[in-house]
Tab-separated table of C-alpha atoms in Angstrom:
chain	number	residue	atom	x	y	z
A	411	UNK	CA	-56.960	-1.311	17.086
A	412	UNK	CA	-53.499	-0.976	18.733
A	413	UNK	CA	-50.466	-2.989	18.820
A	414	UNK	CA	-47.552	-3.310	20.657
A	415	UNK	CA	-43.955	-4.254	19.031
A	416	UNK	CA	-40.778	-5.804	20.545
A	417	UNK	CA	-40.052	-3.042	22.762
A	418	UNK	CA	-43.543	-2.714	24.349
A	419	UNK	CA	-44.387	0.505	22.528
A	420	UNK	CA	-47.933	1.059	21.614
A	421	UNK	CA	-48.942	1.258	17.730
A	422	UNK	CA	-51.490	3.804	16.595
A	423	UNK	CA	-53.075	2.658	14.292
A	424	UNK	CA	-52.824	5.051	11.436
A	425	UNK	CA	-55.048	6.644	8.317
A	426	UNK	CA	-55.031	4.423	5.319
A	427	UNK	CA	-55.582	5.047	1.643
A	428	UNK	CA	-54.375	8.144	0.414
A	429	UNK	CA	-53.369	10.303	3.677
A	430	UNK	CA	-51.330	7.210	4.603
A	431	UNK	CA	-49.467	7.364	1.037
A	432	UNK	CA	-49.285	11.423	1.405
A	433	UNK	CA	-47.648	10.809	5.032
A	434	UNK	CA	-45.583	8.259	3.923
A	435	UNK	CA	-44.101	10.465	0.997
A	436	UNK	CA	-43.535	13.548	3.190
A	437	UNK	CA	-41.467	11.185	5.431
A	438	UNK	CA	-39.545	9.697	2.478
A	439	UNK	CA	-38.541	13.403	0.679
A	440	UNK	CA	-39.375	16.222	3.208
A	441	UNK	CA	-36.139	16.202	4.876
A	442	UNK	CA	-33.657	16.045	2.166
A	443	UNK	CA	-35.303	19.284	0.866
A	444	UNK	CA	-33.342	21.063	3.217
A	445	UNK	CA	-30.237	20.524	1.949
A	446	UNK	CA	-31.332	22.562	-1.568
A	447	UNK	CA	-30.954	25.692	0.580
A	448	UNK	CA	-27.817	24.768	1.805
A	449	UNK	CA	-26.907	24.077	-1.821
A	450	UNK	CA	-27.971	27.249	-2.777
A	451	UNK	CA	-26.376	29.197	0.188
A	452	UNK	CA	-22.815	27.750	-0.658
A	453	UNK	CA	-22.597	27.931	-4.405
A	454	UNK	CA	-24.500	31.764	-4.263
A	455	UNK	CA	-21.588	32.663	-2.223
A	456	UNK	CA	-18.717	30.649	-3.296
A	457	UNK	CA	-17.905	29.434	-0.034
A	458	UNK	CA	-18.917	26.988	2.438
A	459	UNK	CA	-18.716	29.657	5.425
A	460	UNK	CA	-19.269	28.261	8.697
A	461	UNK	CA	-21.479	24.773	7.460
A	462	UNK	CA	-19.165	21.625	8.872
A	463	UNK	CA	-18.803	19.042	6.142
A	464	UNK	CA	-18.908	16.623	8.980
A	465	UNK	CA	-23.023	16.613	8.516
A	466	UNK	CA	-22.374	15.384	4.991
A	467	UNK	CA	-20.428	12.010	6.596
A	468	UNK	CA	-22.391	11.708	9.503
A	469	UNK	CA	-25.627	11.867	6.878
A	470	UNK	CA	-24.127	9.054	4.285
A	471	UNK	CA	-22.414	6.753	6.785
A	472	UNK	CA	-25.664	6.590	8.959
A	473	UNK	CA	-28.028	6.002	6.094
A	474	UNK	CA	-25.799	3.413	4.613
A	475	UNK	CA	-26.007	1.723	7.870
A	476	UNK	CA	-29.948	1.829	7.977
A	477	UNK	CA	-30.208	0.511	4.454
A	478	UNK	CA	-28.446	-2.934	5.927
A	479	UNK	CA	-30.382	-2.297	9.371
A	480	UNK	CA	-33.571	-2.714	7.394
A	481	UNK	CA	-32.573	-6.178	5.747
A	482	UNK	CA	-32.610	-7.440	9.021
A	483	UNK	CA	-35.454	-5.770	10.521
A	484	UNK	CA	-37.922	-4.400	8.125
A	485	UNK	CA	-38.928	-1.337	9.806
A	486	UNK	CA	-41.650	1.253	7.446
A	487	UNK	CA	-40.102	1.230	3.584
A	488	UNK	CA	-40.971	5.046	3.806
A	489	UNK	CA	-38.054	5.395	6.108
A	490	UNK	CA	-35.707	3.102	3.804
A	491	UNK	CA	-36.874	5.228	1.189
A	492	UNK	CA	-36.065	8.250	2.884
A	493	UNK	CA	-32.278	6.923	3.550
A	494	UNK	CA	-31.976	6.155	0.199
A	495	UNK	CA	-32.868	9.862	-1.043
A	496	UNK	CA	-30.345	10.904	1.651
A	497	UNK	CA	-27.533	9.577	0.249
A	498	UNK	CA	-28.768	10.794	-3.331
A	499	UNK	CA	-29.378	14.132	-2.444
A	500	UNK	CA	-25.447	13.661	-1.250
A	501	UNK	CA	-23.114	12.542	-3.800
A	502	UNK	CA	-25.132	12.515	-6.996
A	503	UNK	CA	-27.347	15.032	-9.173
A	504	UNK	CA	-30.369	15.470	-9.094
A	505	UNK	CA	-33.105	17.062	-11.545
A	506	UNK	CA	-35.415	19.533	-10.167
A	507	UNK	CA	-38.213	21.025	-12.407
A	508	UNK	CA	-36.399	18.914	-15.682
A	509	UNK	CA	-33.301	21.386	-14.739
A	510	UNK	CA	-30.016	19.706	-13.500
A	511	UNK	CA	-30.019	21.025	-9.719
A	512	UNK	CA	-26.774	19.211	-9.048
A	513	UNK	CA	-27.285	18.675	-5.647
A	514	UNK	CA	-24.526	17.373	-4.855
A	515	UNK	CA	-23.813	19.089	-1.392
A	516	UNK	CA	-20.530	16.957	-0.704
A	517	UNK	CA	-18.728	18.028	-3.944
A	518	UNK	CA	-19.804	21.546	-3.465
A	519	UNK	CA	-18.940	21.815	-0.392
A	520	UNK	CA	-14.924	20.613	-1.052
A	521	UNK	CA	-15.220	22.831	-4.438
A	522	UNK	CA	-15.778	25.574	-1.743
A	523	UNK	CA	-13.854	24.822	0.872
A	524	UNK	CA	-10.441	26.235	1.504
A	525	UNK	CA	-7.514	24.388	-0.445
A	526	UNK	CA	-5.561	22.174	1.662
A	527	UNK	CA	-1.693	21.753	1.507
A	528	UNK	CA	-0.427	19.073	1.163
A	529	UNK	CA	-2.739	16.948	-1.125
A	530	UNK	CA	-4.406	14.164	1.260
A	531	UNK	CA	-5.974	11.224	-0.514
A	532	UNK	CA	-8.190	8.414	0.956
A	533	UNK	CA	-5.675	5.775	-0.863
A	534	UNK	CA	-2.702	7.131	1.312
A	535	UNK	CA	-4.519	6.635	4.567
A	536	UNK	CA	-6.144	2.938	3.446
A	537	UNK	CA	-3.851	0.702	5.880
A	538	UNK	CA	-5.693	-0.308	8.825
A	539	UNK	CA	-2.122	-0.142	11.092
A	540	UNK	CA	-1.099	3.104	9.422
A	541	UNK	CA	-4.210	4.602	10.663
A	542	UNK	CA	-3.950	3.428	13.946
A	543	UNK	CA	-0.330	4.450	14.116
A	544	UNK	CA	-0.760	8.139	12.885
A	545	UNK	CA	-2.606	10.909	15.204
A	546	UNK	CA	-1.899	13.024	11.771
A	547	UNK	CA	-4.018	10.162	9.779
A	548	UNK	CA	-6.517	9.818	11.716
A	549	UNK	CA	-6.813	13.311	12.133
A	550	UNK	CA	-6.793	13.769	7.824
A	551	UNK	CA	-10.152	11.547	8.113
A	552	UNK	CA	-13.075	13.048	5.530
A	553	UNK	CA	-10.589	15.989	5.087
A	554	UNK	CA	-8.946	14.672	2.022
A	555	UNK	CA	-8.179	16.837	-0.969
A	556	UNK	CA	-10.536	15.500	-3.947
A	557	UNK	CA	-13.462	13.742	-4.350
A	558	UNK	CA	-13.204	10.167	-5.682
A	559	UNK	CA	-11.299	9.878	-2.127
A	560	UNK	CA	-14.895	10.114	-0.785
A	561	UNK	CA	-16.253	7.883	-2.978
A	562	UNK	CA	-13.814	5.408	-2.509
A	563	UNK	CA	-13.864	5.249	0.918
A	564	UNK	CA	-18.051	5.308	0.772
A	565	UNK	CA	-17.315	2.102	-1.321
A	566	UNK	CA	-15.060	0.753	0.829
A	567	UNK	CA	-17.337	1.288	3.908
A	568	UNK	CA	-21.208	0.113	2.033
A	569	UNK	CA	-18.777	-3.472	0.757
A	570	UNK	CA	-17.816	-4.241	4.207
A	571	UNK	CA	-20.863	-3.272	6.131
A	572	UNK	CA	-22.846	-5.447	3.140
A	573	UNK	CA	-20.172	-8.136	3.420
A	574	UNK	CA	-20.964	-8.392	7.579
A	575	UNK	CA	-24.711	-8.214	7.060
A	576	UNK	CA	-24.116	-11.059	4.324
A	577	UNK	CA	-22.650	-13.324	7.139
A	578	UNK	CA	-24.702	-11.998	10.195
A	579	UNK	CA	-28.280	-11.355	8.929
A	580	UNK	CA	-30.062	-13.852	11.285
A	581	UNK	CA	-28.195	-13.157	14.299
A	582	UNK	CA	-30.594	-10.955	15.921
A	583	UNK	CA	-27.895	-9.184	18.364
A	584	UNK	CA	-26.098	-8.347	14.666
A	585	UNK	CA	-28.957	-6.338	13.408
A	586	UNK	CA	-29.460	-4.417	16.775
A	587	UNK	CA	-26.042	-3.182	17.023
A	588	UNK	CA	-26.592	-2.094	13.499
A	589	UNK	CA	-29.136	-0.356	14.158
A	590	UNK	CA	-27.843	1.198	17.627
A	591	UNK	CA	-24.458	2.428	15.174
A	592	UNK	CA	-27.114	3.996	12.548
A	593	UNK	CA	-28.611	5.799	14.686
A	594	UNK	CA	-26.305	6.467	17.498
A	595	UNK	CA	-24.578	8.336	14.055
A	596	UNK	CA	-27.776	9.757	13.022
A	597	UNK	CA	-28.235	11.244	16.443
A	598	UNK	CA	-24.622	13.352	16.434
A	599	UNK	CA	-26.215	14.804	12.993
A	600	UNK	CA	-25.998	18.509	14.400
A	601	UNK	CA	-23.215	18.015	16.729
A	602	UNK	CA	-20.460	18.680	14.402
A	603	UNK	CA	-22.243	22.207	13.359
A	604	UNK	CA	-22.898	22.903	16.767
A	605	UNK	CA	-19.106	22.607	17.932
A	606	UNK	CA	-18.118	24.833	15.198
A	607	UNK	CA	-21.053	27.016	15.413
A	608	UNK	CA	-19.911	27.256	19.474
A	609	UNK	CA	-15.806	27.721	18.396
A	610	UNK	CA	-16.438	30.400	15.792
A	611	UNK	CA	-19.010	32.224	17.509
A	612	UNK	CA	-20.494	32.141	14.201
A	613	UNK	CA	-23.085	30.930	12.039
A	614	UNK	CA	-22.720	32.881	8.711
A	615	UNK	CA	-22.715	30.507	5.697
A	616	UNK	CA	-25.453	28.292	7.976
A	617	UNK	CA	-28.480	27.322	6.046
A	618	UNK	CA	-31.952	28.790	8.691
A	619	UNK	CA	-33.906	27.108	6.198
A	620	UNK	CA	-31.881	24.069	6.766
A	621	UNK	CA	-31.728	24.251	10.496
A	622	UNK	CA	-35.490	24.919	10.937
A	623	UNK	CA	-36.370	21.564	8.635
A	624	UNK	CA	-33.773	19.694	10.759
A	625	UNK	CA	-36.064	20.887	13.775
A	626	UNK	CA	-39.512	20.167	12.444
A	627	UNK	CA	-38.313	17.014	10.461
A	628	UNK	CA	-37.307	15.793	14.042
A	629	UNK	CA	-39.804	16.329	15.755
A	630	UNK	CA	-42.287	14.903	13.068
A	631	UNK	CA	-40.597	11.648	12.730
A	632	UNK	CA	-40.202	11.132	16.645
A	633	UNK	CA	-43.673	11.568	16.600
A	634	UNK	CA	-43.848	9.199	13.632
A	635	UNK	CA	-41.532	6.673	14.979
A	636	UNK	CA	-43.911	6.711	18.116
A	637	UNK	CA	-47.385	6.403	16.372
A	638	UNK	CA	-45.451	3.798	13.889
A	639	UNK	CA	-43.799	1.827	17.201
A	640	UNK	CA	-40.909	1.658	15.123
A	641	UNK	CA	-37.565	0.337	16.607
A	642	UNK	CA	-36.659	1.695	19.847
A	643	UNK	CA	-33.281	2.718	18.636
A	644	UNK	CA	-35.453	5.365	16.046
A	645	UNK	CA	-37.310	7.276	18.637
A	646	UNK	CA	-34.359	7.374	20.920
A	647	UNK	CA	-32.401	8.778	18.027
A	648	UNK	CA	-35.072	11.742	17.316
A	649	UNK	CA	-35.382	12.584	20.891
A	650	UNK	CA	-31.535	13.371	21.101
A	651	UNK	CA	-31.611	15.227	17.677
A	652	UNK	CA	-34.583	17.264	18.997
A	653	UNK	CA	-31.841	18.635	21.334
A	654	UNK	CA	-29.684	19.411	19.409
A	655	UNK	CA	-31.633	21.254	16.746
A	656	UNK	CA	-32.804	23.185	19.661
A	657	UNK	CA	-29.534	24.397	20.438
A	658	UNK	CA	-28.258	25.136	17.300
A	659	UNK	CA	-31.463	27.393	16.620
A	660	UNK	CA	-30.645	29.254	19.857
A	661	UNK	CA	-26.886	29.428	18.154
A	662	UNK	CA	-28.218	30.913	15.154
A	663	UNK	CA	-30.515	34.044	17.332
A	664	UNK	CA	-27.380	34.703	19.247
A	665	UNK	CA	-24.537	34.370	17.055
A	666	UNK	CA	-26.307	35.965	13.841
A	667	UNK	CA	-26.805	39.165	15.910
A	668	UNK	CA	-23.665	39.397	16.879
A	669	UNK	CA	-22.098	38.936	13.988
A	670	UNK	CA	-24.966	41.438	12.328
A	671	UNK	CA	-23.394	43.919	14.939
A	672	UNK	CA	-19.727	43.805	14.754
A	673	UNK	CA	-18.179	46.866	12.697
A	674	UNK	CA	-17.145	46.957	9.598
């Protein structure tokens, strides 16, 4: 038996028992594990190369935003999940194996990164007019020198987006345009690698492990979002990131061999 949701799009209807729980934790964990090569890839060689710590923002700030989108419209918990172990696999350790992993790609990506003169902190850049006054500010955004200036603008950001849910849960255009923001976000996931990828002519330091899961992750869960006839703002998200990975792969053929060629 099909159904159809809000936006007219059909639902498979899909295994149950155990394949449906197997599914369901692929979705939830598959596409964080990514980001362990990337982890690996920066801390085996001490530097964060050409990977833009603009997918580590793009990844938290989106996810936060789903967490809230799903209060007000409870799309599949496997995807909630999934957000959740997003954000984990971001700022905080994790154990792999009983062995402390660390995986926390943010930090070891700003332990790795190039140090930057002067020292910019999150605290110096907190007034609203300030930010709106200063090109220079703005432009010091998620480029700030340590990392509880991450953490407390994360804070900052999950309060008020929790404190506007609080107020506008059951006002249904509320909850859309939450979800559009998540994953209009979401969608721009490999767009900040891409530009630099496309400046640099350049991909060294570029996880191809993380690149490919980006690719079949996407095109899984658009498939997923499909059969599931999740929210229309989920498969319209995947679609776009299906592009992008696409890109970036042809990126990686053609600026790996060049870069494989240039003399030493």
């Amino acid at each position: 038996v099909s159904t159809q949701s809000t936006w007219g799009i059909t639902k498979i209807q899909m295994p149950s028992g155990i394949l449906q729980r197997l599914l369901d934790i692929v979705i939830a964990v598959a596409p964080t594990l990514g980001y362990v090569d990337q982890y690996k890839v920066i801390k085996n060689a001490r530097s964060i190369g050409n990977f833009s710590t603009d997918v580590c923002a793009i990844l938290i700030l989106a996810n936060i935003l789903r967490i809230f989108f799903w209060i007000g419209n409870r799309f599949d918990t496997a995807l909630l999940v999934q957000s959740i172990f997003m954000i984990l696999a971001q700022v905080t350790p994790i154990h792999y194996f009983h062995k402390p992993l660390q995986l926390l790609l943010l930090r070891t990506c700003l332990q790795n990164s190039p140090k930057r003169q002067p020292i910019v902190k999150f605290s110096r850049m907190f007034l609203f007019f300030q930010c709106l006054s200063s090109a220079k500010t703005i432009g010091a955004f998620w480029r700030w020198s340590d990392y509880g200036s991450y953490l407390e603008f994360l804070l900052c950001f999950w309060v008020a987006v929790g404190f506007l849910s609080l107020l506008f849960v059951r006002v249904p255009l509320f909850v859309e345009l939450l979800g559009f923001a998540s994953v209009s976000i979401e969608a721009c996931l490999g767009l900040p690698q891409l530009l630099r990828n496309y400046r640099t002519k350049q991909t060294e330091g570029v996880s191809v492990p993380l690149i490919l899961s980006w690719f079949i992750g996407d095109a899984l869960k658009t498939v997923y979002y499909i059969a599931m006839a999740q929210p229309f703002q989920f498969i319209l998200c995947g679609f776009v990131q299906l592009i992008v990975d696409i890109i970036i792969l042809g990126q990686l053929k053609v600026y790996g061999k060049s870069t494989k060629t240039k003399p030493e």
